[in-house]
Amino acid sequence: MGRFISYILLHLLIVCADTEGSTNGEKTGSKPTIYETVDSVVSCSVCQMLVGMVHAAAKSNLPLFLAELQFVAICKFVQNSEVCKGIFDTFIPHVLPAFKQVQIGPEEICSMLIEECPQITIPSHEWTVKLPNVSKSLPQKRHTFQKSSKPIKVLQINDIHLDLEYAVGSVSNCGEPHCCRNFSTESIFATKIPAGRWGDYRCDIPLETLEYFLESIAKQHPDIAYIMWLGDIVPRDIWRQTKLRQIVPHRRGISVLKRIFPNMLILPTIGNHDTAPDGCYPPPWVSDPKFSISWLSKKLVKFWMDWIPSSQKRNVLHGAYYSIHPRPGLRVLSLNTNYCHCRNWWLYINSIDPAEQLEWLVNELHKAEISGERVHIIGHMPPGDKDCLRVWSRNYYDIVTRYENIITAQFFGHTHTDGFQVFYDSKNHSRPVNVAYIGSSVTPSDNVNPSYRIYYFDGGDSGSSWKVMDYETWTLDLDKANRNPQHSPEVFKLYSAKEAYGLENLDPTEWSNLIYRMQEDPELFEKFYRNHFTDSPMRETYDARDKMRLLCELKSAKSRVGYL
């Protein structure tokens, strides 16, 4: 029985796969992570069995030292002892106490945890954010851009994943889930591939490359108005996470940003990897010092205080979200999407609007509507991502539909790939109402080239619409850079949206039509697919099923409900 429980503990941690950046799973060509290997074979019935055993272990107060002994013994069949012990020390002290308090069973938990399970209704986790009993504002007339209109340039960067321990020449195809360190071990199944000077498609970004990349942005775009920095600044060695190990790269990354972009307004969000353990951002009602997230929220106030208004300090401390006016007539709302993350274990106790964030979002949107402002929403994880809890995603979707006339754009990261998601009217599924823009990552891990986006907003005149006029994705050819390590690599424009996809404008209808055009036009889809992986040579071929899945993901901005 003890050995079986340890087997359960191992698989529970990896059943909700950390597949961000792997849109096509095994098709991306990346080495399967410790998560992906198991996620590909764990069925819903197995999930229910495993969760049932962990639930029983939590309720029976299984001593941690006994659980650790058993866990590591079994875990060593798939990973080395250091990784196994690190996973246990990082995750289990949160998983077991949380599961000790849950009031739902394995069937319900697995329905929330993995998309393979039927999405059943769980009464205690069903909730609806109250919307004001006020009619929508009048639809905004389409803005006509004159040649004299000066757009506002804004930079989006996300998923930096700075690895301060990256070592040139170390093993990039190691035996651990994360490589390119001096202590990374060579795999007994493959010949060593040394980590290149400028980075590796299997690893997170080294400091030298990050600094060069950001300096290139500053030189090529000296006229950007502000920066949207959308989370995940720390490396993804999740089995080594501690509070201190999260803070050090966070502080270093911010110091680099401030040095290269002095006096620049930066709008930050919190990512799932910025917490410890990964994805776990306990709601405010988790007040026990052993589990409370106050250690991080207090740091966020210090890290972000140069950029956000002092009036928002309470919101950051409460839930890591805030409101800001970067320009007259524009309100930007920054969300903490960890409150919908399936690996936020405390949400299985109570997932009803964590930290009252969506209630706050509605209030902010209502104020913006009354004052005639336009709104941009920023966050780390797209609410349509499979990692987002279904009910939270549904509530967010309904909010966007209600305020479609003042929310002119949404911006997210997390997937590590370049894309978008379209929102449709909740009542008329054929009418597109909004778009979530999803930027690729700065880190090359998950087989993409480092990239960023430059947006052009209609914000240069009084009464501007603050719509996205166009955007450009810029990148660095990592493969070419490592073939010429003594030369500075070129950072270049990969594509502009309007030109590449033949868009008349960037309204929701145009993006929706693009999905259907790509379905019928193989060459157009191939162009999108190359851009999706930032023209990385590591991208693999796709079949008809892969193509349809990707197109469906673009069309569904609501998590785990099928496709319109």
PDB file of N, CA and C in Angstrom, residues 227-314:
ATOM      1  N   ILE A 227       6.061  49.383 -21.819  1.00  0.00           N
ATOM      2  CA  ILE A 227       6.317  47.952 -22.000  1.00  0.00           C
ATOM      3  C   ILE A 227       5.274  47.146 -21.239  1.00  0.00           C
ATOM      4  N   MET A 228       4.724  46.126 -21.880  1.00  0.00           N
ATOM      5  CA  MET A 228       3.896  45.131 -21.204  1.00  0.00           C
ATOM      6  C   MET A 228       4.774  43.907 -20.959  1.00  0.00           C
ATOM      7  N   TRP A 229       5.055  43.646 -19.696  1.00  0.00           N
ATOM      8  CA  TRP A 229       5.900  42.511 -19.310  1.00  0.00           C
ATOM      9  C   TRP A 229       4.979  41.480 -18.643  1.00  0.00           C
ATOM     10  N   LEU A 230       4.726  40.374 -19.361  1.00  0.00           N
ATOM     11  CA  LEU A 230       3.617  39.506 -18.982  1.00  0.00           C
ATOM     12  C   LEU A 230       4.017  38.211 -18.282  1.00  0.00           C
ATOM     13  N   GLY A 231       4.961  38.298 -17.370  1.00  0.00           N
ATOM     14  CA  GLY A 231       5.182  37.212 -16.427  1.00  0.00           C
ATOM     15  C   GLY A 231       6.155  36.133 -16.837  1.00  0.00           C
ATOM     16  N   ASP A 232       6.504  35.302 -15.845  1.00  0.00           N
ATOM     17  CA  ASP A 232       7.454  34.186 -15.957  1.00  0.00           C
ATOM     18  C   ASP A 232       8.858  34.682 -16.273  1.00  0.00           C
ATOM     19  N   ILE A 233       9.499  35.217 -15.240  1.00  0.00           N
ATOM     20  CA  ILE A 233      10.865  35.713 -15.395  1.00  0.00           C
ATOM     21  C   ILE A 233      11.888  34.711 -14.880  1.00  0.00           C
ATOM     22  N   VAL A 234      11.459  33.731 -14.093  1.00  0.00           N
ATOM     23  CA  VAL A 234      12.386  32.792 -13.467  1.00  0.00           C
ATOM     24  C   VAL A 234      12.520  31.531 -14.318  1.00  0.00           C
ATOM     25  N   PRO A 235      13.598  30.746 -14.122  1.00  0.00           N
ATOM     26  CA  PRO A 235      13.779  29.514 -14.900  1.00  0.00           C
ATOM     27  C   PRO A 235      12.788  28.441 -14.485  1.00  0.00           C
ATOM     28  N   ARG A 236      12.726  27.369 -15.290  1.00  0.00           N
ATOM     29  CA  ARG A 236      11.684  26.370 -15.097  1.00  0.00           C
ATOM     30  C   ARG A 236      12.207  25.077 -14.435  1.00  0.00           C
ATOM     31  N   ASP A 237      13.209  25.203 -13.616  1.00  0.00           N
ATOM     32  CA  ASP A 237      13.699  24.031 -12.870  1.00  0.00           C
ATOM     33  C   ASP A 237      12.841  23.866 -11.617  1.00  0.00           C
ATOM     34  N   ILE A 238      11.626  23.442 -11.791  1.00  0.00           N
ATOM     35  CA  ILE A 238      10.628  23.498 -10.729  1.00  0.00           C
ATOM     36  C   ILE A 238      10.954  22.610  -9.542  1.00  0.00           C
ATOM     37  N   TRP A 239      11.814  21.618  -9.715  1.00  0.00           N
ATOM     38  CA  TRP A 239      12.164  20.748  -8.584  1.00  0.00           C
ATOM     39  C   TRP A 239      13.195  21.397  -7.663  1.00  0.00           C
ATOM     40  N   ARG A 240      13.718  22.580  -8.055  1.00  0.00           N
ATOM     41  CA  ARG A 240      14.714  23.274  -7.234  1.00  0.00           C
ATOM     42  C   ARG A 240      14.146  24.572  -6.666  1.00  0.00           C
ATOM     43  N   GLN A 241      12.855  24.786  -6.814  1.00  0.00           N
ATOM     44  CA  GLN A 241      12.264  26.042  -6.390  1.00  0.00           C
ATOM     45  C   GLN A 241      12.223  26.190  -4.865  1.00  0.00           C
ATOM     46  N   THR A 242      12.656  27.344  -4.424  1.00  0.00           N
ATOM     47  CA  THR A 242      12.457  27.789  -3.047  1.00  0.00           C
ATOM     48  C   THR A 242      12.074  29.266  -3.140  1.00  0.00           C
ATOM     49  N   LYS A 243      11.676  29.838  -2.033  1.00  0.00           N
ATOM     50  CA  LYS A 243      11.330  31.254  -2.050  1.00  0.00           C
ATOM     51  C   LYS A 243      12.518  32.101  -2.500  1.00  0.00           C
ATOM     52  N   LEU A 244      13.700  31.796  -1.953  1.00  0.00           N
ATOM     53  CA  LEU A 244      14.884  32.574  -2.306  1.00  0.00           C
ATOM     54  C   LEU A 244      15.260  32.377  -3.766  1.00  0.00           C
ATOM     55  N   ARG A 245      15.193  31.141  -4.248  1.00  0.00           N
ATOM     56  CA  ARG A 245      15.574  30.871  -5.630  1.00  0.00           C
ATOM     57  C   ARG A 245      14.592  31.500  -6.623  1.00  0.00           C
ATOM     58  N   GLN A 246      13.405  31.817  -6.195  1.00  0.00           N
ATOM     59  CA  GLN A 246      12.486  32.545  -7.059  1.00  0.00           C
ATOM     60  C   GLN A 246      12.795  34.035  -7.053  1.00  0.00           C
ATOM     61  N   ILE A 247      13.172  34.566  -5.911  1.00  0.00           N
ATOM     62  CA  ILE A 247      13.388  36.008  -5.776  1.00  0.00           C
ATOM     63  C   ILE A 247      14.653  36.467  -6.489  1.00  0.00           C
ATOM     64  N   VAL A 248      15.725  35.666  -6.432  1.00  0.00           N
ATOM     65  CA  VAL A 248      17.014  36.093  -7.008  1.00  0.00           C
ATOM     66  C   VAL A 248      16.920  36.374  -8.502  1.00  0.00           C
ATOM     67  N   PRO A 249      16.449  35.437  -9.345  1.00  0.00           N
ATOM     68  CA  PRO A 249      16.341  35.764 -10.775  1.00  0.00           C
ATOM     69  C   PRO A 249      15.291  36.837 -11.056  1.00  0.00           C
ATOM     70  N   HIS A 250      14.261  36.900 -10.207  1.00  0.00           N
ATOM     71  CA  HIS A 250      13.251  37.943 -10.365  1.00  0.00           C
ATOM     72  C   HIS A 250      13.908  39.315 -10.193  1.00  0.00           C
ATOM     73  N   ARG A 251      14.669  39.453  -9.121  1.00  0.00           N
ATOM     74  CA  ARG A 251      15.340  40.733  -8.852  1.00  0.00           C
ATOM     75  C   ARG A 251      16.357  41.061  -9.945  1.00  0.00           C
ATOM     76  N   ARG A 252      17.102  40.045 -10.391  1.00  0.00           N
ATOM     77  CA  ARG A 252      18.135  40.286 -11.411  1.00  0.00           C
ATOM     78  C   ARG A 252      17.497  40.683 -12.742  1.00  0.00           C
ATOM     79  N   GLY A 253      16.444  39.993 -13.112  1.00  0.00           N
ATOM     80  CA  GLY A 253      15.771  40.317 -14.363  1.00  0.00           C
ATOM     81  C   GLY A 253      15.216  41.728 -14.364  1.00  0.00           C
ATOM     82  N   ILE A 254      14.638  42.144 -13.247  1.00  0.00           N
ATOM     83  CA  ILE A 254      14.090  43.489 -13.147  1.00  0.00           C
ATOM     84  C   ILE A 254      15.198  44.538 -13.218  1.00  0.00           C
ATOM     85  N   SER A 255      16.345  44.239 -12.594  1.00  0.00           N
ATOM     86  CA  SER A 255      17.459  45.188 -12.652  1.00  0.00           C
ATOM     87  C   SER A 255      17.947  45.365 -14.086  1.00  0.00           C
ATOM     88  N   VAL A 256      17.932  44.285 -14.873  1.00  0.00           N
ATOM     89  CA  VAL A 256      18.321  44.378 -16.287  1.00  0.00           C
ATOM     90  C   VAL A 256      17.322  45.241 -17.053  1.00  0.00           C
ATOM     91  N   LEU A 257      16.034  45.015 -16.819  1.00  0.00           N
ATOM     92  CA  LEU A 257      15.003  45.807 -17.484  1.00  0.00           C
ATOM     93  C   LEU A 257      15.152  47.288 -17.150  1.00  0.00           C
ATOM     94  N   LYS A 258      15.377  47.591 -15.887  1.00  0.00           N
ATOM     95  CA  LYS A 258      15.480  48.989 -15.477  1.00  0.00           C
ATOM     96  C   LYS A 258      16.742  49.646 -16.026  1.00  0.00           C
ATOM     97  N   ARG A 259      17.822  48.880 -16.134  1.00  0.00           N
ATOM     98  CA  ARG A 259      19.060  49.449 -16.669  1.00  0.00           C
ATOM     99  C   ARG A 259      18.941  49.763 -18.152  1.00  0.00           C
ATOM    100  N   ILE A 260      18.332  48.861 -18.901  1.00  0.00           N
ATOM    101  CA  ILE A 260      18.245  49.038 -20.350  1.00  0.00           C
ATOM    102  C   ILE A 260      17.111  49.986 -20.736  1.00  0.00           C
ATOM    103  N   PHE A 261      16.056  50.005 -19.920  1.00  0.00           N
ATOM    104  CA  PHE A 261      14.924  50.894 -20.194  1.00  0.00           C
ATOM    105  C   PHE A 261      14.713  51.850 -19.010  1.00  0.00           C
ATOM    106  N   PRO A 262      15.668  52.728 -18.752  1.00  0.00           N
ATOM    107  CA  PRO A 262      15.526  53.651 -17.615  1.00  0.00           C
ATOM    108  C   PRO A 262      14.368  54.615 -17.841  1.00  0.00           C
ATOM    109  N   ASN A 263      13.658  54.904 -16.779  1.00  0.00           N
ATOM    110  CA  ASN A 263      12.533  55.838 -16.818  1.00  0.00           C
ATOM    111  C   ASN A 263      11.389  55.382 -17.721  1.00  0.00           C
ATOM    112  N   MET A 264      11.386  54.118 -18.104  1.00  0.00           N
ATOM    113  CA  MET A 264      10.323  53.576 -18.946  1.00  0.00           C
ATOM    114  C   MET A 264       9.226  52.982 -18.059  1.00  0.00           C
ATOM    115  N   LEU A 265       7.972  53.250 -18.416  1.00  0.00           N
ATOM    116  CA  LEU A 265       6.857  52.637 -17.712  1.00  0.00           C
ATOM    117  C   LEU A 265       6.761  51.171 -18.127  1.00  0.00           C
ATOM    118  N   ILE A 266       6.777  50.281 -17.167  1.00  0.00           N
ATOM    119  CA  ILE A 266       6.656  48.844 -17.418  1.00  0.00           C
ATOM    120  C   ILE A 266       5.432  48.333 -16.671  1.00  0.00           C
ATOM    121  N   LEU A 267       4.549  47.646 -17.394  1.00  0.00           N
ATOM    122  CA  LEU A 267       3.332  47.101 -16.800  1.00  0.00           C
ATOM    123  C   LEU A 267       3.517  45.598 -16.612  1.00  0.00           C
ATOM    124  N   PRO A 268       3.732  45.141 -15.378  1.00  0.00           N
ATOM    125  CA  PRO A 268       4.032  43.732 -15.138  1.00  0.00           C
ATOM    126  C   PRO A 268       2.800  42.904 -14.801  1.00  0.00           C
ATOM    127  N   THR A 269       2.920  41.597 -15.006  1.00  0.00           N
ATOM    128  CA  THR A 269       1.967  40.628 -14.487  1.00  0.00           C
ATOM    129  C   THR A 269       2.763  39.508 -13.828  1.00  0.00           C
ATOM    130  N   ILE A 270       2.079  38.692 -13.052  1.00  0.00           N
ATOM    131  CA  ILE A 270       2.727  37.567 -12.368  1.00  0.00           C
ATOM    132  C   ILE A 270       2.456  36.293 -13.161  1.00  0.00           C
ATOM    133  N   GLY A 271       3.499  35.490 -13.381  1.00  0.00           N
ATOM    134  CA  GLY A 271       3.359  34.241 -14.115  1.00  0.00           C
ATOM    135  C   GLY A 271       3.275  33.048 -13.189  1.00  0.00           C
ATOM    136  N   ASN A 272       2.922  31.896 -13.736  1.00  0.00           N
ATOM    137  CA  ASN A 272       2.813  30.697 -12.905  1.00  0.00           C
ATOM    138  C   ASN A 272       4.168  30.214 -12.415  1.00  0.00           C
ATOM    139  N   HIS A 273       5.236  30.451 -13.185  1.00  0.00           N
ATOM    140  CA  HIS A 273       6.565  30.013 -12.744  1.00  0.00           C
ATOM    141  C   HIS A 273       7.203  30.991 -11.776  1.00  0.00           C
ATOM    142  N   ASP A 274       6.602  32.155 -11.589  1.00  0.00           N
ATOM    143  CA  ASP A 274       7.147  33.131 -10.651  1.00  0.00           C
ATOM    144  C   ASP A 274       6.806  32.797  -9.211  1.00  0.00           C
ATOM    145  N   THR A 275       5.930  31.823  -9.008  1.00  0.00           N
ATOM    146  CA  THR A 275       5.526  31.425  -7.663  1.00  0.00           C
ATOM    147  C   THR A 275       6.341  30.215  -7.216  1.00  0.00           C
ATOM    148  N   ALA A 276       6.111  29.768  -6.008  1.00  0.00           N
ATOM    149  CA  ALA A 276       6.750  28.548  -5.507  1.00  0.00           C
ATOM    150  C   ALA A 276       5.771  27.856  -4.567  1.00  0.00           C
ATOM    151  N   PRO A 277       5.332  26.636  -4.918  1.00  0.00           N
ATOM    152  CA  PRO A 277       5.695  25.912  -6.133  1.00  0.00           C
ATOM    153  C   PRO A 277       4.995  26.459  -7.367  1.00  0.00           C
ATOM    154  N   ASP A 278       5.432  25.977  -8.516  1.00  0.00           N
ATOM    155  CA  ASP A 278       4.912  26.428  -9.804  1.00  0.00           C
ATOM    156  C   ASP A 278       3.394  26.422  -9.833  1.00  0.00           C
ATOM    157  N   GLY A 279       2.805  27.561 -10.238  1.00  0.00           N
ATOM    158  CA  GLY A 279       1.364  27.666 -10.418  1.00  0.00           C
ATOM    159  C   GLY A 279       0.562  27.852  -9.148  1.00  0.00           C
ATOM    160  N   CYS A 280       1.208  27.721  -8.003  1.00  0.00           N
ATOM    161  CA  CYS A 280       0.468  27.731  -6.738  1.00  0.00           C
ATOM    162  C   CYS A 280       0.519  29.125  -6.112  1.00  0.00           C
ATOM    163  N   TYR A 281      -0.555  29.879  -6.271  1.00  0.00           N
ATOM    164  CA  TYR A 281      -0.687  31.206  -5.680  1.00  0.00           C
ATOM    165  C   TYR A 281      -1.907  31.171  -4.769  1.00  0.00           C
ATOM    166  N   PRO A 282      -1.718  30.759  -3.495  1.00  0.00           N
ATOM    167  CA  PRO A 282      -2.862  30.579  -2.598  1.00  0.00           C
ATOM    168  C   PRO A 282      -3.688  31.856  -2.466  1.00  0.00           C
ATOM    169  N   PRO A 283      -5.018  31.743  -2.442  1.00  0.00           N
ATOM    170  CA  PRO A 283      -5.875  32.911  -2.229  1.00  0.00           C
ATOM    171  C   PRO A 283      -5.638  33.521  -0.853  1.00  0.00           C
ATOM    172  N   PRO A 284      -6.099  34.743  -0.638  1.00  0.00           N
ATOM    173  CA  PRO A 284      -5.856  35.427   0.645  1.00  0.00           C
ATOM    174  C   PRO A 284      -6.363  34.663   1.862  1.00  0.00           C
ATOM    175  N   TRP A 285      -7.400  33.810   1.705  1.00  0.00           N
ATOM    176  CA  TRP A 285      -7.918  33.096   2.863  1.00  0.00           C
ATOM    177  C   TRP A 285      -6.959  32.018   3.365  1.00  0.00           C
ATOM    178  N   VAL A 286      -5.912  31.713   2.601  1.00  0.00           N
ATOM    179  CA  VAL A 286      -4.856  30.811   3.089  1.00  0.00           C
ATOM    180  C   VAL A 286      -3.874  31.675   3.865  1.00  0.00           C
ATOM    181  N   SER A 287      -4.101  31.786   5.159  1.00  0.00           N
ATOM    182  CA  SER A 287      -3.332  32.717   5.991  1.00  0.00           C
ATOM    183  C   SER A 287      -2.213  32.060   6.786  1.00  0.00           C
ATOM    184  N   ASP A 288      -2.179  30.735   6.832  1.00  0.00           N
ATOM    185  CA  ASP A 288      -1.121  30.035   7.559  1.00  0.00           C
ATOM    186  C   ASP A 288       0.230  30.437   6.966  1.00  0.00           C
ATOM    187  N   PRO A 289       1.170  30.945   7.773  1.00  0.00           N
ATOM    188  CA  PRO A 289       2.466  31.402   7.253  1.00  0.00           C
ATOM    189  C   PRO A 289       3.215  30.342   6.447  1.00  0.00           C
ATOM    190  N   LYS A 290       2.962  29.065   6.721  1.00  0.00           N
ATOM    191  CA  LYS A 290       3.656  28.000   5.984  1.00  0.00           C
ATOM    192  C   LYS A 290       3.201  27.941   4.533  1.00  0.00           C
ATOM    193  N   PHE A 291       1.986  28.422   4.260  1.00  0.00           N
ATOM    194  CA  PHE A 291       1.430  28.291   2.913  1.00  0.00           C
ATOM    195  C   PHE A 291       1.036  29.627   2.279  1.00  0.00           C
ATOM    196  N   SER A 292       0.934  30.677   3.054  1.00  0.00           N
ATOM    197  CA  SER A 292       0.513  31.973   2.536  1.00  0.00           C
ATOM    198  C   SER A 292       1.477  32.478   1.463  1.00  0.00           C
ATOM    199  N   ILE A 293       0.964  33.209   0.505  1.00  0.00           N
ATOM    200  CA  ILE A 293       1.764  33.774  -0.581  1.00  0.00           C
ATOM    201  C   ILE A 293       2.221  35.186  -0.258  1.00  0.00           C
ATOM    202  N   SER A 294       2.018  35.641   0.975  1.00  0.00           N
ATOM    203  CA  SER A 294       2.368  37.021   1.339  1.00  0.00           C
ATOM    204  C   SER A 294       3.851  37.302   1.134  1.00  0.00           C
ATOM    205  N   TRP A 295       4.701  36.274   1.249  1.00  0.00           N
ATOM    206  CA  TRP A 295       6.143  36.474   1.031  1.00  0.00           C
ATOM    207  C   TRP A 295       6.420  37.000  -0.373  1.00  0.00           C
ATOM    208  N   LEU A 296       5.630  36.543  -1.356  1.00  0.00           N
ATOM    209  CA  LEU A 296       5.823  36.979  -2.735  1.00  0.00           C
ATOM    210  C   LEU A 296       5.084  38.284  -3.015  1.00  0.00           C
ATOM    211  N   SER A 297       3.866  38.422  -2.520  1.00  0.00           N
ATOM    212  CA  SER A 297       3.104  39.639  -2.795  1.00  0.00           C
ATOM    213  C   SER A 297       3.804  40.869  -2.221  1.00  0.00           C
ATOM    214  N   LYS A 298       4.447  40.720  -1.075  1.00  0.00           N
ATOM    215  CA  LYS A 298       5.193  41.847  -0.501  1.00  0.00           C
ATOM    216  C   LYS A 298       6.393  42.210  -1.377  1.00  0.00           C
ATOM    217  N   LYS A 299       7.026  41.188  -1.945  1.00  0.00           N
ATOM    218  CA  LYS A 299       8.137  41.451  -2.858  1.00  0.00           C
ATOM    219  C   LYS A 299       7.657  42.117  -4.140  1.00  0.00           C
ATOM    220  N   LEU A 300       6.489  41.701  -4.628  1.00  0.00           N
ATOM    221  CA  LEU A 300       5.964  42.290  -5.855  1.00  0.00           C
ATOM    222  C   LEU A 300       5.728  43.784  -5.684  1.00  0.00           C
ATOM    223  N   VAL A 301       5.237  44.185  -4.518  1.00  0.00           N
ATOM    224  CA  VAL A 301       5.031  45.612  -4.251  1.00  0.00           C
ATOM    225  C   VAL A 301       6.355  46.359  -4.388  1.00  0.00           C
ATOM    226  N   LYS A 302       7.434  45.792  -3.842  1.00  0.00           N
ATOM    227  CA  LYS A 302       8.741  46.444  -3.927  1.00  0.00           C
ATOM    228  C   LYS A 302       9.275  46.435  -5.355  1.00  0.00           C
ATOM    229  N   PHE A 303       9.103  45.300  -6.048  1.00  0.00           N
ATOM    230  CA  PHE A 303       9.597  45.191  -7.416  1.00  0.00           C
ATOM    231  C   PHE A 303       8.863  46.131  -8.367  1.00  0.00           C
ATOM    232  N   TRP A 304       7.556  46.280  -8.152  1.00  0.00           N
ATOM    233  CA  TRP A 304       6.722  47.023  -9.098  1.00  0.00           C
ATOM    234  C   TRP A 304       6.463  48.470  -8.689  1.00  0.00           C
ATOM    235  N   MET A 305       6.939  48.890  -7.542  1.00  0.00           N
ATOM    236  CA  MET A 305       6.533  50.187  -6.993  1.00  0.00           C
ATOM    237  C   MET A 305       6.958  51.374  -7.871  1.00  0.00           C
ATOM    238  N   ASP A 306       8.007  51.202  -8.683  1.00  0.00           N
ATOM    239  CA  ASP A 306       8.439  52.301  -9.550  1.00  0.00           C
ATOM    240  C   ASP A 306       7.496  52.509 -10.730  1.00  0.00           C
ATOM    241  N   TRP A 307       6.586  51.561 -10.965  1.00  0.00           N
ATOM    242  CA  TRP A 307       5.746  51.607 -12.159  1.00  0.00           C
ATOM    243  C   TRP A 307       4.261  51.783 -11.864  1.00  0.00           C
ATOM    244  N   ILE A 308       3.768  51.176 -10.812  1.00  0.00           N
ATOM    245  CA  ILE A 308       2.322  51.197 -10.590  1.00  0.00           C
ATOM    246  C   ILE A 308       1.951  52.251  -9.548  1.00  0.00           C
ATOM    247  N   PRO A 309       0.732  52.768  -9.596  1.00  0.00           N
ATOM    248  CA  PRO A 309       0.317  53.809  -8.644  1.00  0.00           C
ATOM    249  C   PRO A 309       0.307  53.282  -7.206  1.00  0.00           C
ATOM    250  N   SER A 310       0.628  54.147  -6.278  1.00  0.00           N
ATOM    251  CA  SER A 310       0.610  53.757  -4.866  1.00  0.00           C
ATOM    252  C   SER A 310      -0.787  53.354  -4.420  1.00  0.00           C
ATOM    253  N   SER A 311      -1.800  53.862  -5.111  1.00  0.00           N
ATOM    254  CA  SER A 311      -3.178  53.516  -4.766  1.00  0.00           C
ATOM    255  C   SER A 311      -3.487  52.048  -5.034  1.00  0.00           C
ATOM    256  N   GLN A 312      -2.643  51.376  -5.831  1.00  0.00           N
ATOM    257  CA  GLN A 312      -2.872  49.981  -6.181  1.00  0.00           C
ATOM    258  C   GLN A 312      -2.091  49.004  -5.295  1.00  0.00           C
ATOM    259  N   LYS A 313      -1.365  49.520  -4.321  1.00  0.00           N
ATOM    260  CA  LYS A 313      -0.566  48.666  -3.448  1.00  0.00           C
ATOM    261  C   LYS A 313      -1.433  47.620  -2.751  1.00  0.00           C
ATOM    262  N   ARG A 314      -2.606  48.031  -2.277  1.00  0.00           N
ATOM    263  CA  ARG A 314      -3.484  47.100  -1.570  1.00  0.00           C
ATOM    264  C   ARG A 314      -3.927  45.955  -2.485  1.00  0.00           C
TER     265      ARG A 314
END
